PDB file of C-alpha atoms in Angstrom:
ATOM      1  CA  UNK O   1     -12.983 -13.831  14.675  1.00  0.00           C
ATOM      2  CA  UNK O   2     -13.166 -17.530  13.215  1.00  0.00           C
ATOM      3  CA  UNK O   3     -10.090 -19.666  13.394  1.00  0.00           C
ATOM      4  CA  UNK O   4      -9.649 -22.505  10.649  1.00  0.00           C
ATOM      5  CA  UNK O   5      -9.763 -25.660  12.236  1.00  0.00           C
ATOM      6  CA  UNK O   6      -7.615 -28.745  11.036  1.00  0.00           C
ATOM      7  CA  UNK O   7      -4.388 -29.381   9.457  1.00  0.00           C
ATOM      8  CA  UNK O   8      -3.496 -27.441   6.835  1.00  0.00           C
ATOM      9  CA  UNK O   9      -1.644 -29.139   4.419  1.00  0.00           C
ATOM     10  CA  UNK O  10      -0.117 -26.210   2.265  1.00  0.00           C
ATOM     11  CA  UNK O  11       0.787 -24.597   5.757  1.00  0.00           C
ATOM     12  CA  UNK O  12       4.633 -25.761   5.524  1.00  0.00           C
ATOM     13  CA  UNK O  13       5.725 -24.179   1.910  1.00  0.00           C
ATOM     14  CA  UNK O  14       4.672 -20.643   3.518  1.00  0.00           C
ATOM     15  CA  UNK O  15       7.088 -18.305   3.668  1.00  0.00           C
ATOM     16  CA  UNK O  16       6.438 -17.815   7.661  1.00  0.00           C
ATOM     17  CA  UNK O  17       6.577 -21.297   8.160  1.00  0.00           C
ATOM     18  CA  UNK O  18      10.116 -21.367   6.689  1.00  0.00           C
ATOM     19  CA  UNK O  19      11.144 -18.664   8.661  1.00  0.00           C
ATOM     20  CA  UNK O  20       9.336 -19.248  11.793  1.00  0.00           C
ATOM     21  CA  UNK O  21       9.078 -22.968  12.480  1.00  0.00           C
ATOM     22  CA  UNK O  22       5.034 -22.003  14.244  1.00  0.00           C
ATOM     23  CA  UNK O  23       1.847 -20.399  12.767  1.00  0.00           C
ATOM     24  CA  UNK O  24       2.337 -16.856  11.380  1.00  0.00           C
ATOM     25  CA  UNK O  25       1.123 -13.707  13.482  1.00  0.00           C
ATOM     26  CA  UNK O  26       0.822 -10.083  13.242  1.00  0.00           C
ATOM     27  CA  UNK O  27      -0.633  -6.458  14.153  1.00  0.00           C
ATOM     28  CA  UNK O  28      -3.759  -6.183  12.238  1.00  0.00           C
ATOM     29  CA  UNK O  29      -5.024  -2.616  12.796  1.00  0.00           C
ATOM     30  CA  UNK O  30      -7.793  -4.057  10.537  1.00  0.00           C
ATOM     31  CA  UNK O  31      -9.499  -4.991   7.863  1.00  0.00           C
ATOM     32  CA  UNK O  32     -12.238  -4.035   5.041  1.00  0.00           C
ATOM     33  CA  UNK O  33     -14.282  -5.234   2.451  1.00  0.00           C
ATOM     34  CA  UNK O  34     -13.439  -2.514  -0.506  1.00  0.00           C
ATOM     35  CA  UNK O  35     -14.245  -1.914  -4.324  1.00  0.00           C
ATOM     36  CA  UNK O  36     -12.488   0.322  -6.743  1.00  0.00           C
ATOM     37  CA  UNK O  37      -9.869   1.877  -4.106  1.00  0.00           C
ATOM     38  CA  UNK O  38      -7.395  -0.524  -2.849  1.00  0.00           C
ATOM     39  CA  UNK O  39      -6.902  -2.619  -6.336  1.00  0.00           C
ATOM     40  CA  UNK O  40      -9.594  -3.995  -9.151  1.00  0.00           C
ATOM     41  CA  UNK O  41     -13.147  -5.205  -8.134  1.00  0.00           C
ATOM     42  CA  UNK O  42     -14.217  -5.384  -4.550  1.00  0.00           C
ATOM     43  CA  UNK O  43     -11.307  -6.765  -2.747  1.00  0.00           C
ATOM     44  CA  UNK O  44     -10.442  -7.718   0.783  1.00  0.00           C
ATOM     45  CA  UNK O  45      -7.793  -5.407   2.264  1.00  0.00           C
ATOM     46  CA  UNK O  46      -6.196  -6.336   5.672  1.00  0.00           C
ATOM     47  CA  UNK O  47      -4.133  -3.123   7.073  1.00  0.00           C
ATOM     48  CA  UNK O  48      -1.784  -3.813   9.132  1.00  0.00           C
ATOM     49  CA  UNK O  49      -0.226  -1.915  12.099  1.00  0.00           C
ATOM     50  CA  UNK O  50       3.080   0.205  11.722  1.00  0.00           C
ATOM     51  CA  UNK O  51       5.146   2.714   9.414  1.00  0.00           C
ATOM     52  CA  UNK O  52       8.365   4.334   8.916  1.00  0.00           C
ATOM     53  CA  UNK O  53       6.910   7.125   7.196  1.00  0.00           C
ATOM     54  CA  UNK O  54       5.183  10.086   8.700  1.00  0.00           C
ATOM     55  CA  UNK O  55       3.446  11.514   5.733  1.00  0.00           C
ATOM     56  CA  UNK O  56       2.238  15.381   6.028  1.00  0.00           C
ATOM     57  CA  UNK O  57      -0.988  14.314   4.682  1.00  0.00           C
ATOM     58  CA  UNK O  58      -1.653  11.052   6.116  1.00  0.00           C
ATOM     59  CA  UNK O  59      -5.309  10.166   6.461  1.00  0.00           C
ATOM     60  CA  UNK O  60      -5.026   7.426   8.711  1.00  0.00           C
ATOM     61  CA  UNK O  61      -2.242   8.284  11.047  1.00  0.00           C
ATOM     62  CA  UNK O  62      -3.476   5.698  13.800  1.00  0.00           C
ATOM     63  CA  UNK O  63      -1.592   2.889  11.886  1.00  0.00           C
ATOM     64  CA  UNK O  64       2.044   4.564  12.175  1.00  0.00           C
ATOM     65  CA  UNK O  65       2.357   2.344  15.673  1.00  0.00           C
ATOM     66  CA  UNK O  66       2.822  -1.447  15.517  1.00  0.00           C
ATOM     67  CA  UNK O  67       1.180  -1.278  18.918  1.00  0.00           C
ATOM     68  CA  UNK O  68      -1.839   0.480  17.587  1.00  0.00           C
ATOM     69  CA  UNK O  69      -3.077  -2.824  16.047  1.00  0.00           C
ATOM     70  CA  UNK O  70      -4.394  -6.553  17.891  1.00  0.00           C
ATOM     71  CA  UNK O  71      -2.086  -8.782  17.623  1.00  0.00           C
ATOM     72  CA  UNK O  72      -3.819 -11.670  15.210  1.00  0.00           C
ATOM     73  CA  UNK O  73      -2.965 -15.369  13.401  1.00  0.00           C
ATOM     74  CA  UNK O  74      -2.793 -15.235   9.794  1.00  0.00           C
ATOM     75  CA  UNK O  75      -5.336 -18.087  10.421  1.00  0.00           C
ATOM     76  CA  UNK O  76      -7.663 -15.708  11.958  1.00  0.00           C
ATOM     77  CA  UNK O  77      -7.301 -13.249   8.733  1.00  0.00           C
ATOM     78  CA  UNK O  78      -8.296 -16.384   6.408  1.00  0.00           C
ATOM     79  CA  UNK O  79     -10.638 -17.630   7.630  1.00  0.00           C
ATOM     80  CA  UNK O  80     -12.592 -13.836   7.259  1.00  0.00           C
ATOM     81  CA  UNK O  81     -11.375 -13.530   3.528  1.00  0.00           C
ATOM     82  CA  UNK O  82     -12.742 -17.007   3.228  1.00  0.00           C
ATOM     83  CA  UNK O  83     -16.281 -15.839   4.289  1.00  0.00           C
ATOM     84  CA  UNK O  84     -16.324 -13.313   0.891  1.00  0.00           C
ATOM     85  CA  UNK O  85     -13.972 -15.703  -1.486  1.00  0.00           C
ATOM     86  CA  UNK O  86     -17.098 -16.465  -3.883  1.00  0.00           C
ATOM     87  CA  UNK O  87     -18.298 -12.593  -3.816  1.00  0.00           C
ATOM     88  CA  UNK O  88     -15.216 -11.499  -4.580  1.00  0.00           C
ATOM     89  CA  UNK O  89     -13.741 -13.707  -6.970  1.00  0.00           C
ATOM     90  CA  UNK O  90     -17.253 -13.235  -9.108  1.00  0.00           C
ATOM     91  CA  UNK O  91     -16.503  -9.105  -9.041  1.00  0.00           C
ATOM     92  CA  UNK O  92     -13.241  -9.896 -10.604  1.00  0.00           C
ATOM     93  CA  UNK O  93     -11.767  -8.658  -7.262  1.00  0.00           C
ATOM     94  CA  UNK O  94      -9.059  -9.979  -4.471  1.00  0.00           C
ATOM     95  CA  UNK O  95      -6.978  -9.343  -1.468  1.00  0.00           C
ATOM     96  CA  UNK O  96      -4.715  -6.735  -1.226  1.00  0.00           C
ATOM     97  CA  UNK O  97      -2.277  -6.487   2.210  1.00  0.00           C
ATOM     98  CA  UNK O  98      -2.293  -3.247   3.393  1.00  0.00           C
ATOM     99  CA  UNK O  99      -1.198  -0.435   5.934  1.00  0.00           C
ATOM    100  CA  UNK O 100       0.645   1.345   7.400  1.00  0.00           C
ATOM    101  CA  UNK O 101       3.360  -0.544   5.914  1.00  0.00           C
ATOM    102  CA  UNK O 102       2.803  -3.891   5.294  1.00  0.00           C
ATOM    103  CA  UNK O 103       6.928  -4.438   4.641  1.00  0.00           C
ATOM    104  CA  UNK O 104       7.032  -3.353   8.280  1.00  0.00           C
ATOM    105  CA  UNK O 105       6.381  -6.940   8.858  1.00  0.00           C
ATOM    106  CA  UNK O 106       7.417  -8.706   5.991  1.00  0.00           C
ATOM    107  CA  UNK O 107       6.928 -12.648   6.974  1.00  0.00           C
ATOM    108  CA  UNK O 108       3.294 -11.948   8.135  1.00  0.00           C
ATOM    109  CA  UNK O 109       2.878  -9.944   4.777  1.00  0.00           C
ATOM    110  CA  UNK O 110       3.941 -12.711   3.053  1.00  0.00           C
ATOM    111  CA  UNK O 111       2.135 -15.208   4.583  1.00  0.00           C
ATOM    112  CA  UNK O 112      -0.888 -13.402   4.284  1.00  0.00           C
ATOM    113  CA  UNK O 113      -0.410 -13.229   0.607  1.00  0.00           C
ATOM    114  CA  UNK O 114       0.681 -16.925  -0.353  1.00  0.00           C
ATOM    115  CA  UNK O 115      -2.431 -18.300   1.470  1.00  0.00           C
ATOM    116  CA  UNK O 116      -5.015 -15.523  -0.236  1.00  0.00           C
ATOM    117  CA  UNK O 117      -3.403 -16.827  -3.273  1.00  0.00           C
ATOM    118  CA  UNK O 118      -3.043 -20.273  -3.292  1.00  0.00           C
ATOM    119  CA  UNK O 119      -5.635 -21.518  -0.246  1.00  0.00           C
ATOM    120  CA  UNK O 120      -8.324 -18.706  -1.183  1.00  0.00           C
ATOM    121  CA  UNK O 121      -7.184 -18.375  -5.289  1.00  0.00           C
ATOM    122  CA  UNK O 122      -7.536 -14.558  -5.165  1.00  0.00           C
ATOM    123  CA  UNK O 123      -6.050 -11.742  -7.186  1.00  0.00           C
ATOM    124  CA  UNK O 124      -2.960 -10.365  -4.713  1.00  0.00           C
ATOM    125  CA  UNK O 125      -2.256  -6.882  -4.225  1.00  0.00           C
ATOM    126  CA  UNK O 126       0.604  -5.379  -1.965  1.00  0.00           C
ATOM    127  CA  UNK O 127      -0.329  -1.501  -1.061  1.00  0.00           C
ATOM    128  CA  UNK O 128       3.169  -0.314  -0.247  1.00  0.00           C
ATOM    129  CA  UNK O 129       5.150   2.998  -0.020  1.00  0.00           C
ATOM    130  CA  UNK O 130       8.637   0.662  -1.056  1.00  0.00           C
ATOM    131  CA  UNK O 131      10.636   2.488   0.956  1.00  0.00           C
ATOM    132  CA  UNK O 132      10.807  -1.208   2.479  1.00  0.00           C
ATOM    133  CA  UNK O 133      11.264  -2.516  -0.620  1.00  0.00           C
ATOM    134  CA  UNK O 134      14.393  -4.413  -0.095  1.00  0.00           C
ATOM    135  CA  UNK O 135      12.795  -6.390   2.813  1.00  0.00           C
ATOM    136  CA  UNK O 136      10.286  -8.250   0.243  1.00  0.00           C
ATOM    137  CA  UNK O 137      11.746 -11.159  -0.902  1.00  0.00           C
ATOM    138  CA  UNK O 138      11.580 -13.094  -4.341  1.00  0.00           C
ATOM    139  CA  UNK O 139       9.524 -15.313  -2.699  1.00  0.00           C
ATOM    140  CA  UNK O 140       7.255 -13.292  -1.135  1.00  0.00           C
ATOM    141  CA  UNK O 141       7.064 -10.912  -4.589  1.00  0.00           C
ATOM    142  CA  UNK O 142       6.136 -14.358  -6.400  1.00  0.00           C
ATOM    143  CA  UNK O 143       2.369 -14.265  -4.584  1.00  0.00           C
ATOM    144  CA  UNK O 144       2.161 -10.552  -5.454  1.00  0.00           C
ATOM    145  CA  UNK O 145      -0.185 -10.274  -8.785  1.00  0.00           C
ATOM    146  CA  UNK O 146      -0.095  -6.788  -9.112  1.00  0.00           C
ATOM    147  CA  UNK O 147       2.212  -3.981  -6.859  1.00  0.00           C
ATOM    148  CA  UNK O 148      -0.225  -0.443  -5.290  1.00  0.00           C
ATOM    149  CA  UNK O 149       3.717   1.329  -5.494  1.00  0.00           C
ATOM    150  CA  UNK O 150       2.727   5.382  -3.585  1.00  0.00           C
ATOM    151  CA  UNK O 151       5.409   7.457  -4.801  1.00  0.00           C
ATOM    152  CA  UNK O 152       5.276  10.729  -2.535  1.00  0.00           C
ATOM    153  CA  UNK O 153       7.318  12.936  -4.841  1.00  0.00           C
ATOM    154  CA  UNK O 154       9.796  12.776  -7.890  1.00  0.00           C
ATOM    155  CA  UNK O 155      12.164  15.858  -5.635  1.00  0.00           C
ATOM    156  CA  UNK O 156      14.014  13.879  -2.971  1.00  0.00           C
ATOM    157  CA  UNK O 157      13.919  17.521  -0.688  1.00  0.00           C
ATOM    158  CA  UNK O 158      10.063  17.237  -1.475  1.00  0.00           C
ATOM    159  CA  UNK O 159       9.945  13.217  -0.199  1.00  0.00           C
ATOM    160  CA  UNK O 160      11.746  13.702   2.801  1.00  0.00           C
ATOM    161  CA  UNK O 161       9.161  17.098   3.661  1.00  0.00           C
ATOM    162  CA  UNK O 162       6.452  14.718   2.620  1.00  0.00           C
ATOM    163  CA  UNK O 163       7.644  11.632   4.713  1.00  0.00           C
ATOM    164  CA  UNK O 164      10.408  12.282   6.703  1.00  0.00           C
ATOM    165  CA  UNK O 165      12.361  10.069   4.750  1.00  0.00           C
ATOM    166  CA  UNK O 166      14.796   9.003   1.891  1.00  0.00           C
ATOM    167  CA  UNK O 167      13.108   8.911  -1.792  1.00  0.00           C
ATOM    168  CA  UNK O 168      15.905   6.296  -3.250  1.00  0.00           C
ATOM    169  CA  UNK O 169      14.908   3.383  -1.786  1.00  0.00           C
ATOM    170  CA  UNK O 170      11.471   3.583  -3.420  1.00  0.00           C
ATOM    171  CA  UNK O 171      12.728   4.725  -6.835  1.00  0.00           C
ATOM    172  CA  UNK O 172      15.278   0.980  -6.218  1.00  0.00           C
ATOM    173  CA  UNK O 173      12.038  -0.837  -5.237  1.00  0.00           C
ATOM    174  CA  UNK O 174      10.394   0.662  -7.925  1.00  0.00           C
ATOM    175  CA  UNK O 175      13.175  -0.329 -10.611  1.00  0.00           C
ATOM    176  CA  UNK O 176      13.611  -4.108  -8.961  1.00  0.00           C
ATOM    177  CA  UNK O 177       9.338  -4.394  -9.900  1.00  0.00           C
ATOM    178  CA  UNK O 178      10.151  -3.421 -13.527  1.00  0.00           C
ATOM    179  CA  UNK O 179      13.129  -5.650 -13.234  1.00  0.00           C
ATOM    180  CA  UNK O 180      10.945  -8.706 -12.607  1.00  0.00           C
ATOM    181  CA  UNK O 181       7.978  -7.891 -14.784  1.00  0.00           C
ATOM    182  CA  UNK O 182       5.849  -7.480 -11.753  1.00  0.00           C
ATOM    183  CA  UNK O 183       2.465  -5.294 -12.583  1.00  0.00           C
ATOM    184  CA  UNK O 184       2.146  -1.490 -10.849  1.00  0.00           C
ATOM    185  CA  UNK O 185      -0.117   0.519 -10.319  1.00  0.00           C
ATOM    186  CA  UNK O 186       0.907   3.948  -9.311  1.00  0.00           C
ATOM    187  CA  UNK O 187      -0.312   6.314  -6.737  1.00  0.00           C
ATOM    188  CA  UNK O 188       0.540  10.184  -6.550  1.00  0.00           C
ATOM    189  CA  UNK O 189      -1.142  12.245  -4.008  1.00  0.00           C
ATOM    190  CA  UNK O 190      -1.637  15.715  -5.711  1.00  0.00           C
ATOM    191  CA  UNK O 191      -0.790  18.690  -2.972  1.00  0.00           C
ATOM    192  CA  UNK O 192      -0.958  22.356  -4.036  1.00  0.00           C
ATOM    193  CA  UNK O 193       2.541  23.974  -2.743  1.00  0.00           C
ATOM    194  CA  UNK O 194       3.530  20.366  -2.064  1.00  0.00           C
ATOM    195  CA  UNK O 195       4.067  18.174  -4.582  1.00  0.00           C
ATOM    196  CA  UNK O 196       2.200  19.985  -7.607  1.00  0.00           C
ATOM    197  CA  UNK O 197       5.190  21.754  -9.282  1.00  0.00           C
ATOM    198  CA  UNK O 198       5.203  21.247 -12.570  1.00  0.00           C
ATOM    199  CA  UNK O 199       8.993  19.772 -12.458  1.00  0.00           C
ATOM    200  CA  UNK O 200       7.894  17.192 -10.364  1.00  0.00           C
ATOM    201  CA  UNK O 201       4.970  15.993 -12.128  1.00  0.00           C
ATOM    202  CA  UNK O 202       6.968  15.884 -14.691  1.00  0.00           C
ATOM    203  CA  UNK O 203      10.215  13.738 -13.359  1.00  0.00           C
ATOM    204  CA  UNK O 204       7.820  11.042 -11.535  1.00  0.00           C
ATOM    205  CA  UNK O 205       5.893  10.801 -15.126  1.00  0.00           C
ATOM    206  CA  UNK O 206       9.247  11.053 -16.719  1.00  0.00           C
ATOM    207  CA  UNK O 207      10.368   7.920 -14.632  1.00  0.00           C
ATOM    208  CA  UNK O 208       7.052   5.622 -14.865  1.00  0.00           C
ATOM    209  CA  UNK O 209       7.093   5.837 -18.372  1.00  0.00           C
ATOM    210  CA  UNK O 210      10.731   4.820 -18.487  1.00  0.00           C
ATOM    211  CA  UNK O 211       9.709   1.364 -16.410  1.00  0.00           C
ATOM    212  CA  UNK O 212       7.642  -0.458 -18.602  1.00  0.00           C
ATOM    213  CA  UNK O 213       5.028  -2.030 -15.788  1.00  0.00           C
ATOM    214  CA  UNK O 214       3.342   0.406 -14.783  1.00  0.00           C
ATOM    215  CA  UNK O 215      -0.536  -0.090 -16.085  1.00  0.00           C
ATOM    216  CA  UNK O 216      -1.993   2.670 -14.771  1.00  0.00           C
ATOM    217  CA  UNK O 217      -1.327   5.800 -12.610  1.00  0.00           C
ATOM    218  CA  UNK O 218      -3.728   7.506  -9.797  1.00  0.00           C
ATOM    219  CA  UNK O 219      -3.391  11.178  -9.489  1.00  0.00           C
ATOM    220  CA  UNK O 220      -5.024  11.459  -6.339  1.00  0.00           C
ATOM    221  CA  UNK O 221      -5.975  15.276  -5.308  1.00  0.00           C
ATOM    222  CA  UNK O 222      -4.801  15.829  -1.703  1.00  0.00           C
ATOM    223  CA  UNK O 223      -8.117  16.495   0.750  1.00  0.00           C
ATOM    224  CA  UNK O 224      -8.049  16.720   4.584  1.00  0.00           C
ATOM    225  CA  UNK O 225     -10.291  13.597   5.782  1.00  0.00           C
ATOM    226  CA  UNK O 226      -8.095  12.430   8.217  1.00  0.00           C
ATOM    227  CA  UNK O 227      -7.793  15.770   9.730  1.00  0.00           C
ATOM    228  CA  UNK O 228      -9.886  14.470  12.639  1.00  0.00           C
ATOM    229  CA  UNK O 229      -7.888  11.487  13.249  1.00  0.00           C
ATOM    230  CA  UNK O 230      -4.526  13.868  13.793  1.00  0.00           C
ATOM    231  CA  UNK O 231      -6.730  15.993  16.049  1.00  0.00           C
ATOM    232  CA  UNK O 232      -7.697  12.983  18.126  1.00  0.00           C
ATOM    233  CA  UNK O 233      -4.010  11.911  18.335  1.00  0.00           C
ATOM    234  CA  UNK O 234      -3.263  15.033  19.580  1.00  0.00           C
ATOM    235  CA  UNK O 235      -0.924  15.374  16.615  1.00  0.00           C
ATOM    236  CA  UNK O 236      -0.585  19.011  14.613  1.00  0.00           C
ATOM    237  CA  UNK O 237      -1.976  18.273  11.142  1.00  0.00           C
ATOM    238  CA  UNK O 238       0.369  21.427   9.390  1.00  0.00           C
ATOM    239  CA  UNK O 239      -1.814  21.015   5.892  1.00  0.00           C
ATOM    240  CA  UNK O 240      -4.996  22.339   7.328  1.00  0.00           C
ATOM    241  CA  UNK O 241      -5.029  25.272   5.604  1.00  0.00           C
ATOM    242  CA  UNK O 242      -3.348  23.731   2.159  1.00  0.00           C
ATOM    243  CA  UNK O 243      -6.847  23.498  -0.430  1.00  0.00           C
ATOM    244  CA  UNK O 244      -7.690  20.615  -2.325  1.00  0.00           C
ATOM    245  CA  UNK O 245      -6.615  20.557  -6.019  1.00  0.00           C
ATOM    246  CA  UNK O 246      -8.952  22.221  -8.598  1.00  0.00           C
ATOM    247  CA  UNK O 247     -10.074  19.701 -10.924  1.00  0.00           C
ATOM    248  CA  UNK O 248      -8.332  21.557 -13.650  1.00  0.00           C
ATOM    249  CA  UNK O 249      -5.156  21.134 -12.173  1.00  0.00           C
ATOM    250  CA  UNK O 250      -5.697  17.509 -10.951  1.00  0.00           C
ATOM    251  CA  UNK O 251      -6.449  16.865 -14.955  1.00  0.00           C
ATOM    252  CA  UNK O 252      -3.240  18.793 -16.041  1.00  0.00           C
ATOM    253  CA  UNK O 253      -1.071  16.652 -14.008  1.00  0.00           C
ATOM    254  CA  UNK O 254      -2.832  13.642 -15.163  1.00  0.00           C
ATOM    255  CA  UNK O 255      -2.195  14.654 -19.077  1.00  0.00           C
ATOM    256  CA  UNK O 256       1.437  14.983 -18.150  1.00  0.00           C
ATOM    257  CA  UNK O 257       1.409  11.002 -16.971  1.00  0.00           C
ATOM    258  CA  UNK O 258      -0.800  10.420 -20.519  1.00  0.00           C
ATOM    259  CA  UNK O 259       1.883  12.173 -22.334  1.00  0.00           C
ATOM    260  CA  UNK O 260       4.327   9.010 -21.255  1.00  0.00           C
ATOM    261  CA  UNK O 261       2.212   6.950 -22.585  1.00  0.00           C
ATOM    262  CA  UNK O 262       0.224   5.394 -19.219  1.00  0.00           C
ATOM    263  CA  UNK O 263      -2.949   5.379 -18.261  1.00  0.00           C
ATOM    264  CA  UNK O 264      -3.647   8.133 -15.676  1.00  0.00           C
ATOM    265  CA  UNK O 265      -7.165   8.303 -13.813  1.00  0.00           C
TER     266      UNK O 265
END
């Protein structure tokens, strides 16, 4: 990795440096040049290390543990976004913070964020589950352009099979975005004899159309790519005989979103 050398004059309005007093660090599990998947145009995503959710269909269970990642300076994730700034910014693209759970660790989030923003000038994204909602601050939401919010399901018995935990500190997260104006996008893993009953499709649409921020919705059909990963973890993956949606289905639930009124790919 490449540290930034020098003082760095914006370095003591960061939210870490409030908090902390000393340069910003966290578990980076790692990160990715992507385009179309983790917000508009290619965009640099740094994942970071740890989650409170244990998702049945997780494709990338090896992030769950903060110790899974490398401990790393938010200098050190800079300066690599810094190597792509002009490539991305010409694609229309950005950074987005990822997981895991990037409100896991919520001042390296943040600091990640205000610097991609205002040292790099890149679109922000924050990829988050919000069941960690209330740890983001104002502050931190400020240097957020546009909110990845992954709803599991509408049925709270349904989120808490899914994840293992509570759905109502999403759906407060969720209603704090709208709240403040802040841009969503919304994700909504598809899972025959999971999440695909037609009363939950229909509560979750039901609720995004009632926000008012949410610009677009991704139905995502459920498919078993991290299978490999569980097996390697020595971890049961219980969905391995659950099929993927049939594209028929997958475009059903998406007319229900369309039906509110949002744009559902």
């Amino acid at each position: 990795m490449t540290v930034l050398l020098g003082p760095n004059p914006s370095r003591a309005a960061t939210p870490a440096a409030a908090v902390t007093r000393r340069p910003s660090e966290g578990s980076v599990h790692s990160w990715d040049l992507s385009t179309g998947v983790d917000g508009p145009g290619t965009r640099f995503t740094t994942f970071l290390a740890g989650c409170p959710l244990t998702c049945l269909y997780c494709h990338n269970p090896d992030t769950w543990r903060m110790r899974a990642g490398r401990r790393t300076s938010a200098d050190d994730v800079i300066a690599e976004a810094a190597k792509y700034r002009r490539f991305i910014a010409a694609s229309g693209g950005g950074a987005t913070v990822s997981g895991g759970e990037p409100l896991l660790q919520p001042v390296f989030a943040g600091e990640l964020l205000h610097r991609m923003k205002h040292e790099l000038g890149l679109h922000t994204a924050l990829d988050t589950s919000g069941f960690l909602g209330a740890r983001a601050t104002d502050a931190l939401l400020r240097d957020v352009d546009l909110v990845l919010l992954d709803i599991k399901s509408w049925d709270a018995r349904t989120y808490r099979k899914v994840t293992g935990r509570p759905l109502a500190p999403t759906l407060d997260f969720a209603r704090r975005l709208a709240d403040l104006g802040k841009e969503v996008h919304l994700r909504f893993v598809l899972v025959p004899g999971l999440t695909d009953a037609p009363e939950n499709v229909e509560g979750l649409a039901a609720f995004a159309g009632s926000l008012g921020n949410v610009s677009r919705v991704d139905v995502l059909p459920f498919h078993k790519l991290g299978e490999g990963k569980w097996q390697a973890l020595g971890m049961d993956f219980t969905l391995r005989d659950t099929p993927s949606p049939t594209a028929e289905r997958t475009a059903a639930a998406r007319a229900v979103f369309e039906a509110r009124g949002l744009t559902a790919v």
